[in-house]
Short mmCIF file of N, CA and C in Angstrom, two decimals:
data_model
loop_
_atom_site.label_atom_id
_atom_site.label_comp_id
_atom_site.label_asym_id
_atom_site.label_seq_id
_atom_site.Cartn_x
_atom_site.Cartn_y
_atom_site.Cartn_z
N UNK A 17 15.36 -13.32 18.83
CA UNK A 17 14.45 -12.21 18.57
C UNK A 17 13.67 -11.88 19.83
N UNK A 18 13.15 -10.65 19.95
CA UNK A 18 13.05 -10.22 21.39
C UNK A 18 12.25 -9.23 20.90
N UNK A 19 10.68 -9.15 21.65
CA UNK A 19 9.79 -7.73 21.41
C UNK A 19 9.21 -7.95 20.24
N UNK A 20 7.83 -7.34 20.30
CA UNK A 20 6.67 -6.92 19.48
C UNK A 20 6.78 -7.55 18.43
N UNK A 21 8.56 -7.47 17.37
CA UNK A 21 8.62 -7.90 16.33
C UNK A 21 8.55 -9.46 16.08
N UNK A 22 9.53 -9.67 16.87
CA UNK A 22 9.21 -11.29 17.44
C UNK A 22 8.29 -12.42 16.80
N UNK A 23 6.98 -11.22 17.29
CA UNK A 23 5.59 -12.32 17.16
C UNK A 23 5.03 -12.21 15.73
N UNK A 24 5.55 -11.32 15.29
CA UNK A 24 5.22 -10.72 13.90
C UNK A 24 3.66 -10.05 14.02
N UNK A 25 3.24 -10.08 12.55
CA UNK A 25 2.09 -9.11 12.12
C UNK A 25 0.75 -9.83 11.50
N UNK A 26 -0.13 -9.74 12.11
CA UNK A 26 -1.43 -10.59 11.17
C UNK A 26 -1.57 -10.35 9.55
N UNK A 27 -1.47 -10.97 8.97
CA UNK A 27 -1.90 -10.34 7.35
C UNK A 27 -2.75 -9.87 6.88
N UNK A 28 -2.94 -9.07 6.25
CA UNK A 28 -4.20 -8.35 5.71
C UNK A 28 -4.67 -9.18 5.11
N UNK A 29 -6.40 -8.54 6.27
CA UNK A 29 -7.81 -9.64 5.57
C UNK A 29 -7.34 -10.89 5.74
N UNK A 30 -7.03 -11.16 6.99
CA UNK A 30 -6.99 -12.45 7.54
C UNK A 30 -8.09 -13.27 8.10
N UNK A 31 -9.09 -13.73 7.61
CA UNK A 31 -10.36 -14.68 8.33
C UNK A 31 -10.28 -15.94 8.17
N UNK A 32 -10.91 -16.71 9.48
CA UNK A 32 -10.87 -17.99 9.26
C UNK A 32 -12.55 -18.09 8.30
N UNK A 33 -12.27 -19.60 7.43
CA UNK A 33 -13.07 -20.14 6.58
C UNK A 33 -13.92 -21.38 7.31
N UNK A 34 -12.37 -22.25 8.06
CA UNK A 34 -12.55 -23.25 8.95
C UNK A 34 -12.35 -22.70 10.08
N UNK A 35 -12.66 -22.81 11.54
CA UNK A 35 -12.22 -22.41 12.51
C UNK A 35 -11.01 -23.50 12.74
N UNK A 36 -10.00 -22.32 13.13
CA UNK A 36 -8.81 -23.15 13.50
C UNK A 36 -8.09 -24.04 12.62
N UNK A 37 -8.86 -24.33 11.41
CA UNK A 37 -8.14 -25.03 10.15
C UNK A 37 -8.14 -24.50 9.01
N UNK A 38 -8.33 -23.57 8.46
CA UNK A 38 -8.37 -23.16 7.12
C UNK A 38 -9.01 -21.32 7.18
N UNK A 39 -8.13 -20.65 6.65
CA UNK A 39 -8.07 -19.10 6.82
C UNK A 39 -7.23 -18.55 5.10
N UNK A 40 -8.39 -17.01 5.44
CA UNK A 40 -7.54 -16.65 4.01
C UNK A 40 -7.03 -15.48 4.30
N UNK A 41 -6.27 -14.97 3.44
CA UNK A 41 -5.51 -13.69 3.68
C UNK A 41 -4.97 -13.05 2.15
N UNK A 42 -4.88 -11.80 2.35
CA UNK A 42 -4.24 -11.13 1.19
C UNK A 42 -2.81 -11.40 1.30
N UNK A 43 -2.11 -11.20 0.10
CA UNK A 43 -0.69 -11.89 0.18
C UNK A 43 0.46 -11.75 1.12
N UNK A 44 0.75 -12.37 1.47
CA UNK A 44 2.02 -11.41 2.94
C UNK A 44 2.92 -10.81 2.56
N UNK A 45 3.08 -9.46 2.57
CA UNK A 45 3.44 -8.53 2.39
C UNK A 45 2.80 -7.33 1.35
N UNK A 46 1.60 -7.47 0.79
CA UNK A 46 0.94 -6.61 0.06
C UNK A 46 1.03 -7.52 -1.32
N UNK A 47 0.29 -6.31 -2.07
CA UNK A 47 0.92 -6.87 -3.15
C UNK A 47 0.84 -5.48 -4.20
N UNK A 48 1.49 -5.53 -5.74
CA UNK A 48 1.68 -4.54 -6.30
C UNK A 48 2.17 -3.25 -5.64
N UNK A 49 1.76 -2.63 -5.70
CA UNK A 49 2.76 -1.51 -5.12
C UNK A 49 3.08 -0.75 -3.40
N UNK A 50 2.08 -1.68 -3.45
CA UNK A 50 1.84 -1.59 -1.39
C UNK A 50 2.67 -3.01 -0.96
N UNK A 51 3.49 -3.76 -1.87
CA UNK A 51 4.30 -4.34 -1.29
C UNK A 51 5.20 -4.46 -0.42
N UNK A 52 5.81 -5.04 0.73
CA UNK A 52 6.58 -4.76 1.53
C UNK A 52 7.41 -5.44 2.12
N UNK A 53 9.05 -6.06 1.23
CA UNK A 53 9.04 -6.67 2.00
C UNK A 53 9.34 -7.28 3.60
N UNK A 54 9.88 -6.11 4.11
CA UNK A 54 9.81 -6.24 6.54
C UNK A 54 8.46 -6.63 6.40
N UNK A 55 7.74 -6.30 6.08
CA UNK A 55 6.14 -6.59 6.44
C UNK A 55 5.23 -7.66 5.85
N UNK A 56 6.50 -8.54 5.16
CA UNK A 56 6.42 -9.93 4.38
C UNK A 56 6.60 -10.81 5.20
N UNK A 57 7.84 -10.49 5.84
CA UNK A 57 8.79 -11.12 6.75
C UNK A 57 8.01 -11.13 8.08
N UNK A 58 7.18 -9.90 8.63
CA UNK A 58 6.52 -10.19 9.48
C UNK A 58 5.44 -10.94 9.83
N UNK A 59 4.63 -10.45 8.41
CA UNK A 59 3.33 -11.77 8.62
C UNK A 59 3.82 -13.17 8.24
N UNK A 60 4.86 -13.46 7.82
CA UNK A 60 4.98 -15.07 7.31
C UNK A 60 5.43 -15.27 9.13
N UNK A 61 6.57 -14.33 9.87
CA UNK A 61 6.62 -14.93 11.46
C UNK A 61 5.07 -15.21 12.19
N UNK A 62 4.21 -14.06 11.57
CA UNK A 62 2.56 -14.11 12.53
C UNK A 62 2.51 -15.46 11.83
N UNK A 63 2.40 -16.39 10.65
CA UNK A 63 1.86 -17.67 10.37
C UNK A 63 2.18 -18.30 11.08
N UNK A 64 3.80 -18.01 10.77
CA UNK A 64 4.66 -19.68 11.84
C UNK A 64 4.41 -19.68 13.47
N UNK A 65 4.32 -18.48 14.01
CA UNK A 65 4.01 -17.95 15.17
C UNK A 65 2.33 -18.40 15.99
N UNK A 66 2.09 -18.97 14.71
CA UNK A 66 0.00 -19.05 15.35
C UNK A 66 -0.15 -20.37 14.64
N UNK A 67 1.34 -21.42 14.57
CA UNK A 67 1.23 -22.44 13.62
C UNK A 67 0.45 -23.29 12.29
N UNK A 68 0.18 -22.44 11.52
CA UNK A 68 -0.02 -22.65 10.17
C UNK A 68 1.28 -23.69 9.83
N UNK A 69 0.63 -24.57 9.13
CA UNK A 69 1.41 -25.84 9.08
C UNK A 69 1.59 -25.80 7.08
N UNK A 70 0.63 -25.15 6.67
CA UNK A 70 0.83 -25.04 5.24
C UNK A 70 0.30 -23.37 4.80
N UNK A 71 1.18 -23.14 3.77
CA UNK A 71 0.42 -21.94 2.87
C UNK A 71 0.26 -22.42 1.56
N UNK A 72 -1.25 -22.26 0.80
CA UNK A 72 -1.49 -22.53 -0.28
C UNK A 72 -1.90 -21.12 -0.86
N UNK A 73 -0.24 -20.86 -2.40
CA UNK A 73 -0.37 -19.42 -3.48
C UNK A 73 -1.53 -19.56 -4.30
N UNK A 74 -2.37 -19.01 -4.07
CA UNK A 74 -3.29 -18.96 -5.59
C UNK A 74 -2.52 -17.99 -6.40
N UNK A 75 -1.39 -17.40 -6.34
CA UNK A 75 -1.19 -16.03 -7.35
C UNK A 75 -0.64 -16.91 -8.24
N UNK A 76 -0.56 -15.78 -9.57
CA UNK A 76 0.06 -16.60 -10.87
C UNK A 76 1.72 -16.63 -10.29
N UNK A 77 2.12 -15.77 -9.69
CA UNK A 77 3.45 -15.87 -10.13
C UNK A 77 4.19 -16.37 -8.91
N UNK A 78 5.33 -17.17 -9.11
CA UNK A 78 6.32 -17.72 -7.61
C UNK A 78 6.69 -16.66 -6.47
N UNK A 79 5.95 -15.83 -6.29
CA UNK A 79 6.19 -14.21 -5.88
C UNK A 79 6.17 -15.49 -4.62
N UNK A 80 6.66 -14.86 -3.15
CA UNK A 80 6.93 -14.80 -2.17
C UNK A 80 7.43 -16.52 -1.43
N UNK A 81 7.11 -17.53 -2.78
CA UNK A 81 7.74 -18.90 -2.18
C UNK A 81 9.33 -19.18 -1.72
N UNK A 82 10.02 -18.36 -2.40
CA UNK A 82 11.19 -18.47 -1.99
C UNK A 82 11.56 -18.13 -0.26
N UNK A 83 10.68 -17.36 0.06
CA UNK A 83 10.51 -16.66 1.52
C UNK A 83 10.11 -17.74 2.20
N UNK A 84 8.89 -18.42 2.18
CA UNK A 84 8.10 -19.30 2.69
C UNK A 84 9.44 -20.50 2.78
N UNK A 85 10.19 -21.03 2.11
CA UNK A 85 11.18 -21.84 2.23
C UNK A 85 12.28 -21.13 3.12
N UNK A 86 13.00 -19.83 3.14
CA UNK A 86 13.63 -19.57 3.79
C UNK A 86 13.57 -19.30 5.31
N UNK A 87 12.14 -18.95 5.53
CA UNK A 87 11.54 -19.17 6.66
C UNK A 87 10.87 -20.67 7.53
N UNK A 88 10.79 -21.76 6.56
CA UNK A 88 10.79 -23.00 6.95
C UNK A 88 9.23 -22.76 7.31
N UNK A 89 8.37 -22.53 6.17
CA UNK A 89 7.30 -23.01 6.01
C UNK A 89 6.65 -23.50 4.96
N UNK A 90 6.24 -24.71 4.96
CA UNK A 90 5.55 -25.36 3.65
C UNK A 90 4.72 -24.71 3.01
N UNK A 91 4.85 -24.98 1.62
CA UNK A 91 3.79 -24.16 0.96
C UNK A 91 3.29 -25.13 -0.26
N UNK A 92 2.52 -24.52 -0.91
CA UNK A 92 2.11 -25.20 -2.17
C UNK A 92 1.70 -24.35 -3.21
N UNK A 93 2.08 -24.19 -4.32
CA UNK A 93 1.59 -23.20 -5.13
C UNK A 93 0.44 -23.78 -5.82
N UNK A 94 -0.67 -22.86 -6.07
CA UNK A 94 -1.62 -23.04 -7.21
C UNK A 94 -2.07 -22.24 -8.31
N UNK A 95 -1.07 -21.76 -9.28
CA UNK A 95 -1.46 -20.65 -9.57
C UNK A 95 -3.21 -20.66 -10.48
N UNK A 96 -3.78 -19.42 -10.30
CA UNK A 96 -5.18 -19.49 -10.71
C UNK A 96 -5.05 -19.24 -12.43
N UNK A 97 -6.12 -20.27 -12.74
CA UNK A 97 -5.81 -20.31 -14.12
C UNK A 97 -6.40 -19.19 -14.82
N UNK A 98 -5.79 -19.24 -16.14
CA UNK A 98 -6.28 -17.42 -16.67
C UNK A 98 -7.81 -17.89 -16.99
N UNK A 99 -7.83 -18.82 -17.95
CA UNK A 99 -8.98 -18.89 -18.61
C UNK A 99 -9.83 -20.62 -18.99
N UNK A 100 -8.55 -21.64 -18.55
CA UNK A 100 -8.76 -22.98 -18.96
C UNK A 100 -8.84 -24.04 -17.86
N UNK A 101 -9.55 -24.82 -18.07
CA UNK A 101 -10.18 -25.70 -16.88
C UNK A 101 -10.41 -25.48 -15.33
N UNK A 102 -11.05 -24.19 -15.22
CA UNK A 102 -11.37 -23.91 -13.86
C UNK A 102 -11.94 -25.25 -13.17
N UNK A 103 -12.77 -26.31 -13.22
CA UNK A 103 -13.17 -27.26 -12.90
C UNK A 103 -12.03 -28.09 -13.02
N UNK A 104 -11.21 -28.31 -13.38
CA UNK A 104 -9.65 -29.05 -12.76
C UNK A 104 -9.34 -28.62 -11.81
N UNK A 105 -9.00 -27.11 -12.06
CA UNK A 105 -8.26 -26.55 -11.04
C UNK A 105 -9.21 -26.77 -9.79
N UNK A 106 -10.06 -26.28 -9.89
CA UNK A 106 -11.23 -26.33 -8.32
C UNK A 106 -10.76 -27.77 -7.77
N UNK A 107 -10.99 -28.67 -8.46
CA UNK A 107 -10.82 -30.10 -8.07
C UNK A 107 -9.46 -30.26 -7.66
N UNK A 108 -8.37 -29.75 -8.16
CA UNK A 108 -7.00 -30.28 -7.37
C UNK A 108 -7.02 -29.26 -6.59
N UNK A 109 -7.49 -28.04 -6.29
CA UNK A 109 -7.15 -27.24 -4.81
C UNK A 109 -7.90 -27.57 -3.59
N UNK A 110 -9.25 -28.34 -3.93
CA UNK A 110 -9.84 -29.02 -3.36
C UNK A 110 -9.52 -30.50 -2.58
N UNK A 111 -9.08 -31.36 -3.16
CA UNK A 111 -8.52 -32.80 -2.96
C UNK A 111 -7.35 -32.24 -2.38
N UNK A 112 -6.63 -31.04 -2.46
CA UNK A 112 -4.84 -30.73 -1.64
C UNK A 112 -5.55 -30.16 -0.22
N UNK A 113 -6.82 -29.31 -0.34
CA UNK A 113 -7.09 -28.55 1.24
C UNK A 113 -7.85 -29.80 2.03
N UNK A 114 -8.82 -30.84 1.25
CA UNK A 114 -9.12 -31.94 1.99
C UNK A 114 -7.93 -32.54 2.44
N UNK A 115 -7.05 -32.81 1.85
CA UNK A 115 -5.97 -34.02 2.39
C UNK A 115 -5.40 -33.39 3.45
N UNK A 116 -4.97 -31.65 3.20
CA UNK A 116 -4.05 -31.35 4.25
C UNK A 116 -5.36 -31.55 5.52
N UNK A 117 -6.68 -30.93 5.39
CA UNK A 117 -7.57 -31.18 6.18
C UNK A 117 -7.50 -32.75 7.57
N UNK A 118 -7.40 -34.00 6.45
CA UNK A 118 -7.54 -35.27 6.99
C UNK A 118 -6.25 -35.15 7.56
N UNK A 119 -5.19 -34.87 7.23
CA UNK A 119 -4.02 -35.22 8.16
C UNK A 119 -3.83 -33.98 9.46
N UNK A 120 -4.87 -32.90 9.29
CA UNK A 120 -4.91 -31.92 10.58
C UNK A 120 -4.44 -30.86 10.32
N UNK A 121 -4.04 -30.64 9.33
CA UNK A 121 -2.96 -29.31 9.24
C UNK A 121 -3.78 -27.71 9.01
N UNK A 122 -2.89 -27.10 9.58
CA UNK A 122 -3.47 -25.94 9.72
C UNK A 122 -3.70 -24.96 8.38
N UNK A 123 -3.73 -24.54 7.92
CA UNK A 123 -3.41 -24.10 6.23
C UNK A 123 -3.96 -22.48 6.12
N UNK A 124 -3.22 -21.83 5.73
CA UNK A 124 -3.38 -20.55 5.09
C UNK A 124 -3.51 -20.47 3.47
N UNK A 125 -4.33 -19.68 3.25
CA UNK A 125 -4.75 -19.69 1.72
C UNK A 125 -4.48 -18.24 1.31
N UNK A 126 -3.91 -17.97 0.17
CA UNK A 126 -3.70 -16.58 -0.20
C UNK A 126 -4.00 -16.86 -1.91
N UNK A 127 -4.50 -15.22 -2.03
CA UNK A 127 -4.20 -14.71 -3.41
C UNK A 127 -3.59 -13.14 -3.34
N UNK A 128 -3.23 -12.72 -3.91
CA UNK A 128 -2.89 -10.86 -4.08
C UNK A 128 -3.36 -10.49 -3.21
N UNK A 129 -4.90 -10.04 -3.24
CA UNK A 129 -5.99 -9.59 -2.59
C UNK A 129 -6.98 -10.68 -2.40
N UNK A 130 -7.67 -10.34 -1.42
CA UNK A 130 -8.87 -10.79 -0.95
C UNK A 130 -10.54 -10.39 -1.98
N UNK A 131 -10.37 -10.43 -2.88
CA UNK A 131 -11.23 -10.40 -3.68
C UNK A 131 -12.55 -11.12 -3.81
N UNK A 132 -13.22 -10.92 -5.46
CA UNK A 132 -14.52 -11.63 -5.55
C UNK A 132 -14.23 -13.17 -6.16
N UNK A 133 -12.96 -13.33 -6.69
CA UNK A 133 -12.47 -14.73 -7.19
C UNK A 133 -12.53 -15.56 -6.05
N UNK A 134 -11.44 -15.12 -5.07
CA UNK A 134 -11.16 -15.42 -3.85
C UNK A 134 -12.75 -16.59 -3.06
N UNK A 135 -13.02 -15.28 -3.15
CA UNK A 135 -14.71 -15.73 -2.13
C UNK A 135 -15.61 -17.03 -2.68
N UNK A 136 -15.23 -16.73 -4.31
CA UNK A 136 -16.01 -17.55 -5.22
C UNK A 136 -15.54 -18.97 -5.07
N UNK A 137 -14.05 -19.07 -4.87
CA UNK A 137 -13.17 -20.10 -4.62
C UNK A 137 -13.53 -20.87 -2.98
N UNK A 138 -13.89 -20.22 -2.21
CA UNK A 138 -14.03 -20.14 -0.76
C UNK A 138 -16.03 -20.73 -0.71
N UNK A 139 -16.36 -20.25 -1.27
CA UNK A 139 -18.27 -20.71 -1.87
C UNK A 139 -17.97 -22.19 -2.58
N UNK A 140 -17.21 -22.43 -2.89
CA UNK A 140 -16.94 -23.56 -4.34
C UNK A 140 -16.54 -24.63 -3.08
N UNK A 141 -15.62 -24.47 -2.15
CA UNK A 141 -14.86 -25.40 -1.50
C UNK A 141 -16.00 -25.62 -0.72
N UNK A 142 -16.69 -24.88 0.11
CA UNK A 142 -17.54 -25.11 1.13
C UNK A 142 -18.61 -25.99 0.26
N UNK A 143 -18.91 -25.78 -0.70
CA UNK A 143 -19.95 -26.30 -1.61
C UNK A 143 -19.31 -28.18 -2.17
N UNK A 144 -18.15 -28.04 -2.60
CA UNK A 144 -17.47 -29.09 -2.92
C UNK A 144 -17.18 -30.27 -1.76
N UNK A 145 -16.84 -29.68 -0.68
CA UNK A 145 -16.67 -30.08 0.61
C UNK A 145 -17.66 -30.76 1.12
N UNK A 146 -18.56 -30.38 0.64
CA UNK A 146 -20.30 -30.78 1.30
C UNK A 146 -20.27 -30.15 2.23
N UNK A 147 -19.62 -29.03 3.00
CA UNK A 147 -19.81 -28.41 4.63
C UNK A 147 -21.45 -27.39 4.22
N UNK A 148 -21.12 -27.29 3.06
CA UNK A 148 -22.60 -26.84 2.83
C UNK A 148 -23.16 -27.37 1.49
N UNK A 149 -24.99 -27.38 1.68
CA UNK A 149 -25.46 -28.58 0.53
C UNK A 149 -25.92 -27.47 -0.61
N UNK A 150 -26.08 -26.20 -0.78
CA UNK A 150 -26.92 -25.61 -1.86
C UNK A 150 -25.55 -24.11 -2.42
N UNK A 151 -25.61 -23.82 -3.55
CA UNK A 151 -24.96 -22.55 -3.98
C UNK A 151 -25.77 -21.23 -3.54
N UNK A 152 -26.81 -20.84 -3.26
CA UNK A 152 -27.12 -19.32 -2.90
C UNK A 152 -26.48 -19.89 -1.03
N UNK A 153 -26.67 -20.75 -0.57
CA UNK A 153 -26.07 -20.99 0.81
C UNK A 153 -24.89 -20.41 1.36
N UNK A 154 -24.09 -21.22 0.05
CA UNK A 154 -22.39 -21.24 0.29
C UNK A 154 -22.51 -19.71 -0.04
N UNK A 155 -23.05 -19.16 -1.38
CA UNK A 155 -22.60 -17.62 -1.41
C UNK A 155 -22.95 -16.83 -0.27
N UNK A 156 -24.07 -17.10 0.36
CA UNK A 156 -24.33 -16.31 1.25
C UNK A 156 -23.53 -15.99 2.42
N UNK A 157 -23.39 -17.32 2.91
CA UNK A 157 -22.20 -17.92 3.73
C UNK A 157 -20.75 -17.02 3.43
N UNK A 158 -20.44 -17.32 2.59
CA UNK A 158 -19.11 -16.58 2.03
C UNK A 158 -18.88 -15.32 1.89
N UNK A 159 -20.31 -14.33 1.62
CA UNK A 159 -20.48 -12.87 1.83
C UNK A 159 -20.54 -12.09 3.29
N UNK A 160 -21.07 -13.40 3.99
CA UNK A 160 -20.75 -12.95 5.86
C UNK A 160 -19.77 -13.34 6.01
N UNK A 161 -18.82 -13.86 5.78
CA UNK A 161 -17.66 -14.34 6.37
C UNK A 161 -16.27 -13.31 5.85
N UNK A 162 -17.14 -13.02 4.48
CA UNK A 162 -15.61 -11.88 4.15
C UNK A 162 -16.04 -10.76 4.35
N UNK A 163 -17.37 -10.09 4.52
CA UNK A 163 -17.79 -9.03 4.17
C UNK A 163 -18.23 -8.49 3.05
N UNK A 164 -18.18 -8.82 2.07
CA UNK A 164 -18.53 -8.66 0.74
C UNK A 164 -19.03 -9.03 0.09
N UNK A 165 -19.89 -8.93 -1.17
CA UNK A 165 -20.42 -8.92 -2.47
C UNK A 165 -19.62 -10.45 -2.89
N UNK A 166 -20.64 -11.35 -3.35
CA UNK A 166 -19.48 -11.97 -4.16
C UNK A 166 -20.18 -11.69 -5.93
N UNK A 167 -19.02 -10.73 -6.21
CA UNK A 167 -19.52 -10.39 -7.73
C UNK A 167 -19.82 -12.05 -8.80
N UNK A 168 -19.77 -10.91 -9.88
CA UNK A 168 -20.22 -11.78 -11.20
C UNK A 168 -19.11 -13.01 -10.90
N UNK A 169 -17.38 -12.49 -11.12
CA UNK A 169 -16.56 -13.86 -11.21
C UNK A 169 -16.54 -14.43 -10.27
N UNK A 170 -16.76 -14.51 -8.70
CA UNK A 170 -16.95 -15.04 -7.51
C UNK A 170 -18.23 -16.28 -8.30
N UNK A 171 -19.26 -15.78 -8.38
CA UNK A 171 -20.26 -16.31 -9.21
C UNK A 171 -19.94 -17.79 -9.90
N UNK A 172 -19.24 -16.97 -10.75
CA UNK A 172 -18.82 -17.68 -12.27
C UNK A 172 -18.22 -19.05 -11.47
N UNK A 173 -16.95 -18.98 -10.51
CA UNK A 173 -16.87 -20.17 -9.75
C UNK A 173 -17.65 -20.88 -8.75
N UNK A 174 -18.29 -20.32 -8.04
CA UNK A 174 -19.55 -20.96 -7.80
C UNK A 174 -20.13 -21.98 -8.99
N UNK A 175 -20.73 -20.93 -10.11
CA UNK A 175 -21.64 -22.18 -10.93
C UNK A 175 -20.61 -23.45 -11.72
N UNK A 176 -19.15 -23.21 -11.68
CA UNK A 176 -18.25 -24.42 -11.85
C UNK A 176 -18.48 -25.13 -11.34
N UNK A 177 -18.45 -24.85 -9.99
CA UNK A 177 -18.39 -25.98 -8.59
C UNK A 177 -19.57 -26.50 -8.56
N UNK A 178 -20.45 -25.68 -9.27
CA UNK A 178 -22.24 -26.47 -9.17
C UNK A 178 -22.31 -27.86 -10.34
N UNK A 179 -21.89 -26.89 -11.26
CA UNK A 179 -21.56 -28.26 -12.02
C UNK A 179 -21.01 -29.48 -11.78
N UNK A 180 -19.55 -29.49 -11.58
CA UNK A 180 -19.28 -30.30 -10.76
C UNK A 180 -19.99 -31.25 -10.15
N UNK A 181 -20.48 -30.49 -9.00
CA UNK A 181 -21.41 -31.54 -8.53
C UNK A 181 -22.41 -32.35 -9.45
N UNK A 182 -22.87 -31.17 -10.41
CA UNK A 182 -24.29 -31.98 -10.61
C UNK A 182 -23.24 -33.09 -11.49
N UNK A 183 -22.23 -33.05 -12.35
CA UNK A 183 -21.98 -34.58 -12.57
C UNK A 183 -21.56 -35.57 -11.99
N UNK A 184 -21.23 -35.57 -11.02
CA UNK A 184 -21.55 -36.27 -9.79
C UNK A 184 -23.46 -36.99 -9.21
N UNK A 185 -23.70 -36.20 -9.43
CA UNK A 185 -25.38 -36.50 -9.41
C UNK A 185 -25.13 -36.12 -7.79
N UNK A 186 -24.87 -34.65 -7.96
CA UNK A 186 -25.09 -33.93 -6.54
C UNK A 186 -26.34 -32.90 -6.78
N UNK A 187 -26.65 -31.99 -5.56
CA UNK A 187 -27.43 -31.41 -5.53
C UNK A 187 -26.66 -30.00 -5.70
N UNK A 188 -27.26 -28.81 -5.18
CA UNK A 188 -26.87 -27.42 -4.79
C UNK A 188 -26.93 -26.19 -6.10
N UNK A 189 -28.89 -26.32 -6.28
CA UNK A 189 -29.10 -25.16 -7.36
C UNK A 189 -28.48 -24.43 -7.33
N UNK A 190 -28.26 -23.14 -8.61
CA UNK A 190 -28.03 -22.27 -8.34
C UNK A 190 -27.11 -21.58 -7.54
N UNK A 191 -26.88 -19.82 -7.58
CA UNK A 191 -25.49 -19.24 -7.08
C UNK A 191 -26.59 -18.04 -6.29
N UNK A 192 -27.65 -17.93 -6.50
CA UNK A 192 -28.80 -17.21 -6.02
C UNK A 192 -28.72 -16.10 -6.18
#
């Protein structure tokens, strides 16, 4: 491969969370009807290309893993649950981005879009993580970092992750 295409394409709403270790992005190649897939194919080359060592799916459906294998990049699916044990789920996407964390790996995180779930998920980890100690923190944190609002359901995972903690006999009032 030779030229521009080569290097491929950044993905939409691509920011780092971690510098240099942990970044999110809207799905590679769009999603719903702005789907694409050359422009699937390109941002999964921009991953492998800027070495992302893992991609973790939050979408419900096996949409684009088959790619991620044909292109010879690891992935992990998580799909986001509709309605039942968000506090599981937080906890195993958590314990999979720490581990890939401890062993160094670079990791891309996707859902559809870059949304208010998204952010809420991204507030929850930083919060879970301990990289930050209070919930209006992490939200705040998480609203400069994506640009946005983190609505009501952004929220709603936040005060999971607060919980969480507090049975733990952690700290971090409130979603502020």
């Amino acid at each position: 491969m030779k030229g521009k295409w080569a290097e491929g394409i950044q993905p939409r709403n691509f920011t780092w969370v971690v510098a240099e270790r942990l970044a999110v992005c809207e799905r590679p190649g769009g999603y719903g009807a702005s789907h694409r897939r050359v422009r699937r194919q390109e941002e999964i080359i921009w991953l492998r290309r800027n070495e992302f060592d893992m991609v973790v799916s939050l979408i419900s459906a096996p949409h684009n893993l088959h790619n991620y294998a044909e292109l010879d990049l690891p992935h992990l699916h998580r799909p986001w649950p509709a309605f039942d044990d968000l506090a599981g789920y937080l906890q195993t996407v958590h314990d999979d981005l720490e581990r890939l964390a401890g062993e160094g790996k670079r990791v891309i995180l996707h859902k559809e879009r870059v949304g208010e779930d998204v952010c809420g998920f991204v507030a929850s980890y930083l919060l879970l993580s301990g990289k930050v100690p209070a919930g209006p923190q992490a939200t705040a944190i998480t609203e400069r970092i994506f640009g946005q609002r983190v609505g009501p359901e952004g929220r709603r995972v936040v005060d999971v992750a607060l919980g969480m903690l507090a049975g733990r006999g952690g700290t971090g009032s409130g979603t502020g």
